[in-house]
PDB file of C-alpha atoms and ligand atoms in Angstrom:
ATOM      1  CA  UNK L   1      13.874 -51.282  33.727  1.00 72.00           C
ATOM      2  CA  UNK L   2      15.645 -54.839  34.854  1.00 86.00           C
ATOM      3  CA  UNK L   3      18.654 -54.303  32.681  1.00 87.00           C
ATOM      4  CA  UNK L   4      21.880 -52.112  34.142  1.00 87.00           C
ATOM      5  CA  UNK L   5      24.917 -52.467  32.855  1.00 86.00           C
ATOM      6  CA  UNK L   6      27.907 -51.432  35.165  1.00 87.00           C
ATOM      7  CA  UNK L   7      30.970 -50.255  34.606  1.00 86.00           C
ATOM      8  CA  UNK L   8      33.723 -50.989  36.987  1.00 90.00           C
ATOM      9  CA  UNK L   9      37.413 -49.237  37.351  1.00 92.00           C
ATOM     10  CA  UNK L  10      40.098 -50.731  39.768  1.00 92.00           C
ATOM     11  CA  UNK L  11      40.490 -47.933  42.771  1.00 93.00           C
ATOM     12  CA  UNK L  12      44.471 -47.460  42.535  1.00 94.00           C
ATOM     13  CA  UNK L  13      44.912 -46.697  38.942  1.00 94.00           C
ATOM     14  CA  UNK L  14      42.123 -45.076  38.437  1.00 96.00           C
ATOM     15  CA  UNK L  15      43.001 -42.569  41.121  1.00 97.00           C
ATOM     16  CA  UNK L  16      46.574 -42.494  39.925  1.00 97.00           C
ATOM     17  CA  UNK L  17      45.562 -41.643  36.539  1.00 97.00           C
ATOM     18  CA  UNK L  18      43.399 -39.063  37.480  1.00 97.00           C
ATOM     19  CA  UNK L  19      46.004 -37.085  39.386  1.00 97.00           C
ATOM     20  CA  UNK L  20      48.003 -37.096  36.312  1.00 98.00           C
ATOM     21  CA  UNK L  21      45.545 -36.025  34.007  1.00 97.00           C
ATOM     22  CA  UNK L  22      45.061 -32.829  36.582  1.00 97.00           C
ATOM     23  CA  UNK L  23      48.479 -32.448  36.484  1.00 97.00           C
ATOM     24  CA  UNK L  24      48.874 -32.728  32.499  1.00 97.00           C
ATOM     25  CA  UNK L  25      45.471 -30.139  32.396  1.00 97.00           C
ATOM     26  CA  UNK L  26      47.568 -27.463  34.469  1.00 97.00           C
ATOM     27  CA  UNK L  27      50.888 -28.115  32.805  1.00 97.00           C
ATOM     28  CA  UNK L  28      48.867 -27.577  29.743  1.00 97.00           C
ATOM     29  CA  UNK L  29      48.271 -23.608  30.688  1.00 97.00           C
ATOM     30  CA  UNK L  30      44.074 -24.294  32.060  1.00 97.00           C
ATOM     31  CA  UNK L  31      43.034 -24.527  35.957  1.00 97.00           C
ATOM     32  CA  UNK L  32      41.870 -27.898  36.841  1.00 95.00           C
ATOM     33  CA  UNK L  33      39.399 -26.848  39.100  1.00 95.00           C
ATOM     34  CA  UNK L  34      37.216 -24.817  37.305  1.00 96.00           C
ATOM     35  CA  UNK L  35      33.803 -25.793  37.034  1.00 97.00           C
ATOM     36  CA  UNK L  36      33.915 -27.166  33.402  1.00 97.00           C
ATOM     37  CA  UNK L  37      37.389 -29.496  34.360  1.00 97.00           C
ATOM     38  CA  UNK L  38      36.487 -30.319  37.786  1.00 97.00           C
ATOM     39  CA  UNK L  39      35.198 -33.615  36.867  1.00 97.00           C
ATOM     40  CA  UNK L  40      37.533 -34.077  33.335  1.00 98.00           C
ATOM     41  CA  UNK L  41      40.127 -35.891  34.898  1.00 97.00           C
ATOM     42  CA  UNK L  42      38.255 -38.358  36.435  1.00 97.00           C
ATOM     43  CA  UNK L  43      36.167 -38.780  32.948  1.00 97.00           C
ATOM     44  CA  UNK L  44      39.735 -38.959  31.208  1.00 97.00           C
ATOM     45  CA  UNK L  45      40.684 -41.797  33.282  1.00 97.00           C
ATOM     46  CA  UNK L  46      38.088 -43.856  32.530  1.00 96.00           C
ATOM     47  CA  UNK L  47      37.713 -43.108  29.183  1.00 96.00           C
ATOM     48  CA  UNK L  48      41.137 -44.206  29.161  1.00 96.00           C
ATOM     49  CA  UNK L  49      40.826 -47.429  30.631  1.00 96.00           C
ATOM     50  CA  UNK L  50      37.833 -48.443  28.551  1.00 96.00           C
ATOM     51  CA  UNK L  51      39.523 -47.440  25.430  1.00 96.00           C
ATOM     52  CA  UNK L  52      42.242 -49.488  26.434  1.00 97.00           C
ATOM     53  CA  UNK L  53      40.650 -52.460  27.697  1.00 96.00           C
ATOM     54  CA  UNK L  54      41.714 -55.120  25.321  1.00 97.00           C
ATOM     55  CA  UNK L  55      45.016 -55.618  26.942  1.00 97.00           C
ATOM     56  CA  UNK L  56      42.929 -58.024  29.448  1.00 95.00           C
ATOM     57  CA  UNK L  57      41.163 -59.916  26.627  1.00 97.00           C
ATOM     58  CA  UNK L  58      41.992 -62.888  24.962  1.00 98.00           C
ATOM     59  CA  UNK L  59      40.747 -62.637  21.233  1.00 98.00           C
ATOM     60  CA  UNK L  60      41.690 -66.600  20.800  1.00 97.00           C
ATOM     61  CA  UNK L  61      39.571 -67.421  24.045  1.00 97.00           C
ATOM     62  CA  UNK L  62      36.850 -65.749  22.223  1.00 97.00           C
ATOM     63  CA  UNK L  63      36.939 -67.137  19.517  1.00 97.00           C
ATOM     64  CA  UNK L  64      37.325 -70.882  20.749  1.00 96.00           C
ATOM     65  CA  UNK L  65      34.194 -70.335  22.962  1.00 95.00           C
ATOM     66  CA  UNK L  66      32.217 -69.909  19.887  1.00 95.00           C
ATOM     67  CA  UNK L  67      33.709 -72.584  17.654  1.00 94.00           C
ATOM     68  CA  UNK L  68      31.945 -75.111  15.727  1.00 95.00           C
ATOM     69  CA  UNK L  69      32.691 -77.861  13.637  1.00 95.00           C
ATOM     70  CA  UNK L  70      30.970 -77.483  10.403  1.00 93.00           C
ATOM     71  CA  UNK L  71      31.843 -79.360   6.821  1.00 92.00           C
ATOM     72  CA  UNK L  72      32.020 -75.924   4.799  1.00 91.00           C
ATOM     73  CA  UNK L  73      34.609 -74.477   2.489  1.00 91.00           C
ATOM     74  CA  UNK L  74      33.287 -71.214   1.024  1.00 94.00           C
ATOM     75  CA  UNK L  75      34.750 -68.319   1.800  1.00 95.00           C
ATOM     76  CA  UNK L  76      33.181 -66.365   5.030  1.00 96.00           C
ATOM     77  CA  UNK L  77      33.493 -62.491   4.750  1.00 96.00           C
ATOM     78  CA  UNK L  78      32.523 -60.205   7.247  1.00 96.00           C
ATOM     79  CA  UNK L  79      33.252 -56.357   5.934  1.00 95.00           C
ATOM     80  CA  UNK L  80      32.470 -53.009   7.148  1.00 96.00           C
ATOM     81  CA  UNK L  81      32.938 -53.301  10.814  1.00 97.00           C
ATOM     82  CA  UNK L  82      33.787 -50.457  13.106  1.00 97.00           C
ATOM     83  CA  UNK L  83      36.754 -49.903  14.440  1.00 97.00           C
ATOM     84  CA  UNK L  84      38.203 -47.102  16.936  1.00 98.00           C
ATOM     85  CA  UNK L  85      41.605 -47.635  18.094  1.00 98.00           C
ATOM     86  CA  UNK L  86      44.293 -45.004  19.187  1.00 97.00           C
ATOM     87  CA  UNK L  87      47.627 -44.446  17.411  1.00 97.00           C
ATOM     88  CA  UNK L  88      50.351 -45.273  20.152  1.00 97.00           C
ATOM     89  CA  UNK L  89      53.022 -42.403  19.211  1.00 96.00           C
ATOM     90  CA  UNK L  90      50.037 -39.941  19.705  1.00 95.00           C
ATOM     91  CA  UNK L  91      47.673 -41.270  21.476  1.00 95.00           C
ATOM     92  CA  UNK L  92      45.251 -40.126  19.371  1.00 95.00           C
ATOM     93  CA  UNK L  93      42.249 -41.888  17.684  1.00 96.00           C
ATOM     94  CA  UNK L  94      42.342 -43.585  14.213  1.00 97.00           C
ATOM     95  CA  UNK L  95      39.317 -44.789  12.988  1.00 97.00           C
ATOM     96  CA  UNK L  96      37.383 -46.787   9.770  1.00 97.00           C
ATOM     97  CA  UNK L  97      36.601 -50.509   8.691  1.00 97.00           C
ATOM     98  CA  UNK L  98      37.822 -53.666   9.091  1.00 97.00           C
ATOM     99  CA  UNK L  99      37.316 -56.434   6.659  1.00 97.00           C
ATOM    100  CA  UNK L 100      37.711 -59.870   7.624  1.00 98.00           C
ATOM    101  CA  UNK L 101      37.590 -63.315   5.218  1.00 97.00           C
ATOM    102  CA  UNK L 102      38.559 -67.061   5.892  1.00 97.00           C
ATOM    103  CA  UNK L 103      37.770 -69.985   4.459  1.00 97.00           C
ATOM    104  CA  UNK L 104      36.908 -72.946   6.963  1.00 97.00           C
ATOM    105  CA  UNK L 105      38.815 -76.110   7.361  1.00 96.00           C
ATOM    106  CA  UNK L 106      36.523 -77.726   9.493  1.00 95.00           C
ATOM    107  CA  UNK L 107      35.590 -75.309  11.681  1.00 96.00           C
ATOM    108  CA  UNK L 108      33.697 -71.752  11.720  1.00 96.00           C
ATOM    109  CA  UNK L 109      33.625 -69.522  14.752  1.00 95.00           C
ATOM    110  CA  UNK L 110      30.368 -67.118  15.851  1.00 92.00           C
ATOM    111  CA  UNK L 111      30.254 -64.005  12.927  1.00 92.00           C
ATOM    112  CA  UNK L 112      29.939 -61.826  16.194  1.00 95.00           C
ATOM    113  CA  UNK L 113      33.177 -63.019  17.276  1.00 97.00           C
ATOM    114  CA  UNK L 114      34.957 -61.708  14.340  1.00 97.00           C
ATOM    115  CA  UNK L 115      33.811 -58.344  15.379  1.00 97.00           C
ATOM    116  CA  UNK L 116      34.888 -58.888  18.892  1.00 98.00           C
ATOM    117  CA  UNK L 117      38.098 -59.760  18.006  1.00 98.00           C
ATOM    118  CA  UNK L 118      38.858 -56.449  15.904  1.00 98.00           C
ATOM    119  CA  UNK L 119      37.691 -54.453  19.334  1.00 98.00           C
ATOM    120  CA  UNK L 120      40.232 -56.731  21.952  1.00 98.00           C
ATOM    121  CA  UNK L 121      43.234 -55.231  19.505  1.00 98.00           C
ATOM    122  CA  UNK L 122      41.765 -52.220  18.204  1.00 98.00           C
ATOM    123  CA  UNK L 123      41.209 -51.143  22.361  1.00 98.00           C
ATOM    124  CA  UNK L 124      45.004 -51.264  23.102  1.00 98.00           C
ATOM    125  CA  UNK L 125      48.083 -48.568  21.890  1.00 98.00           C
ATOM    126  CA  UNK L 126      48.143 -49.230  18.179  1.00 98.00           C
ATOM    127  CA  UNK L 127      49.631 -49.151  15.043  1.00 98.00           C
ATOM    128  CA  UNK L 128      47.024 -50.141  12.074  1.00 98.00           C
ATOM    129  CA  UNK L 129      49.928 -52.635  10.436  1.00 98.00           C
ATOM    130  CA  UNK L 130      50.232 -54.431  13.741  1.00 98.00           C
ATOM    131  CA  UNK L 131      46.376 -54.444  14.279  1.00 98.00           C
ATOM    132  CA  UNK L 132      46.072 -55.980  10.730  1.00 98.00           C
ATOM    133  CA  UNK L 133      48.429 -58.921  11.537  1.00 98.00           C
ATOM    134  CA  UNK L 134      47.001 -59.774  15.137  1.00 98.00           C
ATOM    135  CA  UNK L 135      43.902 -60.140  14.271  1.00 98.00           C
ATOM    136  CA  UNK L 136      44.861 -62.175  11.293  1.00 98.00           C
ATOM    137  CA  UNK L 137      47.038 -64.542  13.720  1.00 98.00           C
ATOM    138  CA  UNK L 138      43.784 -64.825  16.408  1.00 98.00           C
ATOM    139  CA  UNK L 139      41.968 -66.211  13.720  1.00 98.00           C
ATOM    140  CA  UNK L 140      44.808 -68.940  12.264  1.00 98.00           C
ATOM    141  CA  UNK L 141      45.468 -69.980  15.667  1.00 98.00           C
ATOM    142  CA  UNK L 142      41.552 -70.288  16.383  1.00 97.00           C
ATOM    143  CA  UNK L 143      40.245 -71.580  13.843  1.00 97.00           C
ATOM    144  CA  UNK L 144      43.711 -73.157  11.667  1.00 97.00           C
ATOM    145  CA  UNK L 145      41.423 -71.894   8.176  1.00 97.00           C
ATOM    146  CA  UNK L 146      42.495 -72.518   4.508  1.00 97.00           C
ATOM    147  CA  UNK L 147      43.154 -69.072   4.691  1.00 98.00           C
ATOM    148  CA  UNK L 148      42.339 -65.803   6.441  1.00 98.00           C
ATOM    149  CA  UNK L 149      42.333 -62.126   5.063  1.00 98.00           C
ATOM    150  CA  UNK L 150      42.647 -58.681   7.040  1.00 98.00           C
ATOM    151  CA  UNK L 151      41.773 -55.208   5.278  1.00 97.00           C
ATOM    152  CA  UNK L 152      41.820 -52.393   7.087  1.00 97.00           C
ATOM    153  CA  UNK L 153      40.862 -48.893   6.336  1.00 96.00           C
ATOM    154  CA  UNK L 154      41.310 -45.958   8.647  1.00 97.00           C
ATOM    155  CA  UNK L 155      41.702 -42.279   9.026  1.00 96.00           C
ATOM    156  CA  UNK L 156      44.252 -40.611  11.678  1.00 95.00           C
ATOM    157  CA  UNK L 157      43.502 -37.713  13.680  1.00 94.00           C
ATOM    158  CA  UNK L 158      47.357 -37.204  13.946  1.00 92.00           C
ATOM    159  CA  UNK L 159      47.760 -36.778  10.272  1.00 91.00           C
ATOM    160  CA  UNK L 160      44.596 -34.842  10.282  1.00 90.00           C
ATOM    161  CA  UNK L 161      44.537 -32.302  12.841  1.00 89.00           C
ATOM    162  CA  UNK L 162      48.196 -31.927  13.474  1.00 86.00           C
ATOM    163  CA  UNK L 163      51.516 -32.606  11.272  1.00 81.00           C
ATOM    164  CA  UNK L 164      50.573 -32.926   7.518  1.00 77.00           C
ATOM    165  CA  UNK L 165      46.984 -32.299   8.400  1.00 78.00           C
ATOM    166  CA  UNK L 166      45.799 -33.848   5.319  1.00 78.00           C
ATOM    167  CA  UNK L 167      41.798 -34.728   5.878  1.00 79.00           C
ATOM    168  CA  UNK L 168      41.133 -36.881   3.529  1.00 82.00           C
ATOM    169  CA  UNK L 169      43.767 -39.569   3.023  1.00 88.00           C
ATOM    170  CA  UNK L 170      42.949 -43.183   4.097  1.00 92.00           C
ATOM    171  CA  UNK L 171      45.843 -45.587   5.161  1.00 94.00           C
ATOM    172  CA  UNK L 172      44.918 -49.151   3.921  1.00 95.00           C
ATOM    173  CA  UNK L 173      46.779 -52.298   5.308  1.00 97.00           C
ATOM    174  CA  UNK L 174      46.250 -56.032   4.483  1.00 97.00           C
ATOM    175  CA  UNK L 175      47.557 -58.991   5.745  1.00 97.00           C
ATOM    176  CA  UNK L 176      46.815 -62.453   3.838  1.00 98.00           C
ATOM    177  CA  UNK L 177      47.461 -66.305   4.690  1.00 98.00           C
ATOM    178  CA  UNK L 178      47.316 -69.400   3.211  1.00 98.00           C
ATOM    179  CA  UNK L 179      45.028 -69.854   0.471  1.00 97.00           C
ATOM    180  CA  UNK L 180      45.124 -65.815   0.005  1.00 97.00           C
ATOM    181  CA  UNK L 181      48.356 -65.396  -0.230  1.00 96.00           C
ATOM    182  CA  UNK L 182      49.112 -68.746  -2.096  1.00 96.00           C
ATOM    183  CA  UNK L 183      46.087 -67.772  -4.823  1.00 96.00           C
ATOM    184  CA  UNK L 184      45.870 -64.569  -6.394  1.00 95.00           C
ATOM    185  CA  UNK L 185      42.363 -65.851  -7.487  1.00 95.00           C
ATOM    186  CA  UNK L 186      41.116 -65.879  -3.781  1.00 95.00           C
ATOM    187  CA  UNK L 187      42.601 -62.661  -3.108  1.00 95.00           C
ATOM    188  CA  UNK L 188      40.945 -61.066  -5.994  1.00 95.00           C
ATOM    189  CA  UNK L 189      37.817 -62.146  -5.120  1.00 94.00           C
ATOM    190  CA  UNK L 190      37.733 -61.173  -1.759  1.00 95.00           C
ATOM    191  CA  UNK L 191      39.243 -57.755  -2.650  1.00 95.00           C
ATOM    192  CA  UNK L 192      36.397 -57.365  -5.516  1.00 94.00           C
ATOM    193  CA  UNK L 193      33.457 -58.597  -2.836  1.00 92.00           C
ATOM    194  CA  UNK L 194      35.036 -55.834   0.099  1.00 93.00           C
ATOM    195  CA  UNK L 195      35.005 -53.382  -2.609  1.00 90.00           C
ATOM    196  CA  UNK L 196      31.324 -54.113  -3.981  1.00 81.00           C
ATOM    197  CA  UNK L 197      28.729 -51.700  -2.429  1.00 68.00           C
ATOM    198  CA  UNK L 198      25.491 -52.787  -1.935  1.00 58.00           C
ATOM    199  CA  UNK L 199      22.708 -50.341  -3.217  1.00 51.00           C
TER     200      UNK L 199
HETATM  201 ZN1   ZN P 201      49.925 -40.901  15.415  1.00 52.69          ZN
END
């Protein structure tokens, strides 16, 4: 094998957070040093970090690097991708689909990088209606579209295994710009492609 992928944590924080964590594990009524939570705190700092990584990425910088000048105007959807974020008055994980639309104005960015750009917010402290409009404002400062369109749909392990603990309910947010919001024809047809299922 040539490939290895590392993962790297800066030393002070890391060891910071791990101190807490065996400090929040015993304040929660368990013994951080038996066998099976010997090593959690560590793992729960790192998890941590990754899951929180976005707050050193720049979703505009990505973009840009994969901009291109192209002479279309249809409308370019890209639905159905994954997204795990964590709800910031919790910290717990919510988690569904993004759908993302614009329509070019001269320029068109890598599809890949649409998907990047819902993981940069969706790795941070969240709320889904603030997630909806930052990724919406990456991709009008990026790529200045005739329009862009955010859906997001996503379930919430606080409503679901604590408070109201209601399993099934979906929270759906949108956020719409230019030609979206302007034209109620363009909305409906992005809404009606989102909503199509391919079989
Ligand atoms: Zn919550």
């Amino acid at each position: 094998m040539s490939y290895h992928k590392k993962e790297e944590f800066d030393k002070e924080p890391t060891e910071e957070l791990i101190k807490t964590y065996r400090s929040i594990i015993g304040l929660l009524g368990e013994d951080a040093n038996r066998e099976g939570l010997i090593k959690t705190p560590e793992r729960m700092a790192k998890a941590m970090q990754y899951m929180t990584q976005g707050y050193q990425q720049d979703a505009v910088a990505i973009l840009n690097g994969a901009r291109f000048q192209e002479e279309v105007s249809e409308m370019v959807i890209v639905k159905d991708i994954e997204l795990f974020s964590m709800c910031e008055h919790h910290l717990l994980p919510f988690f569904g689909k993004a759908h993302i639309a614009y329509i070019p104005n001269g320029y068109i960015t890598g599809l890949s990088k649409l998907a990047r750009v819902v993981d940069v917010y969706a790795r941070r402290l969240q709320v889904q209606e603030r997630l909806t409009t930052q990724i919406l404002k990456a991709i009008k400062e990026s790529l200045n579209p005739q329009g862009v369109a955010v859906v997001i749909e996503a379930k919430h392990l606080c409503m679901m295994m604590r408070g109201v603990q209601k399993q099934n309910s979906v929270t759906t947010t949108s956020a719409f710009d230019g030609e979206f919001l302007n034209n109620h024809v363009t909305r409906n047809e992005f809404l009606k492609l989102i909503s199509a299922r391919l079989s």
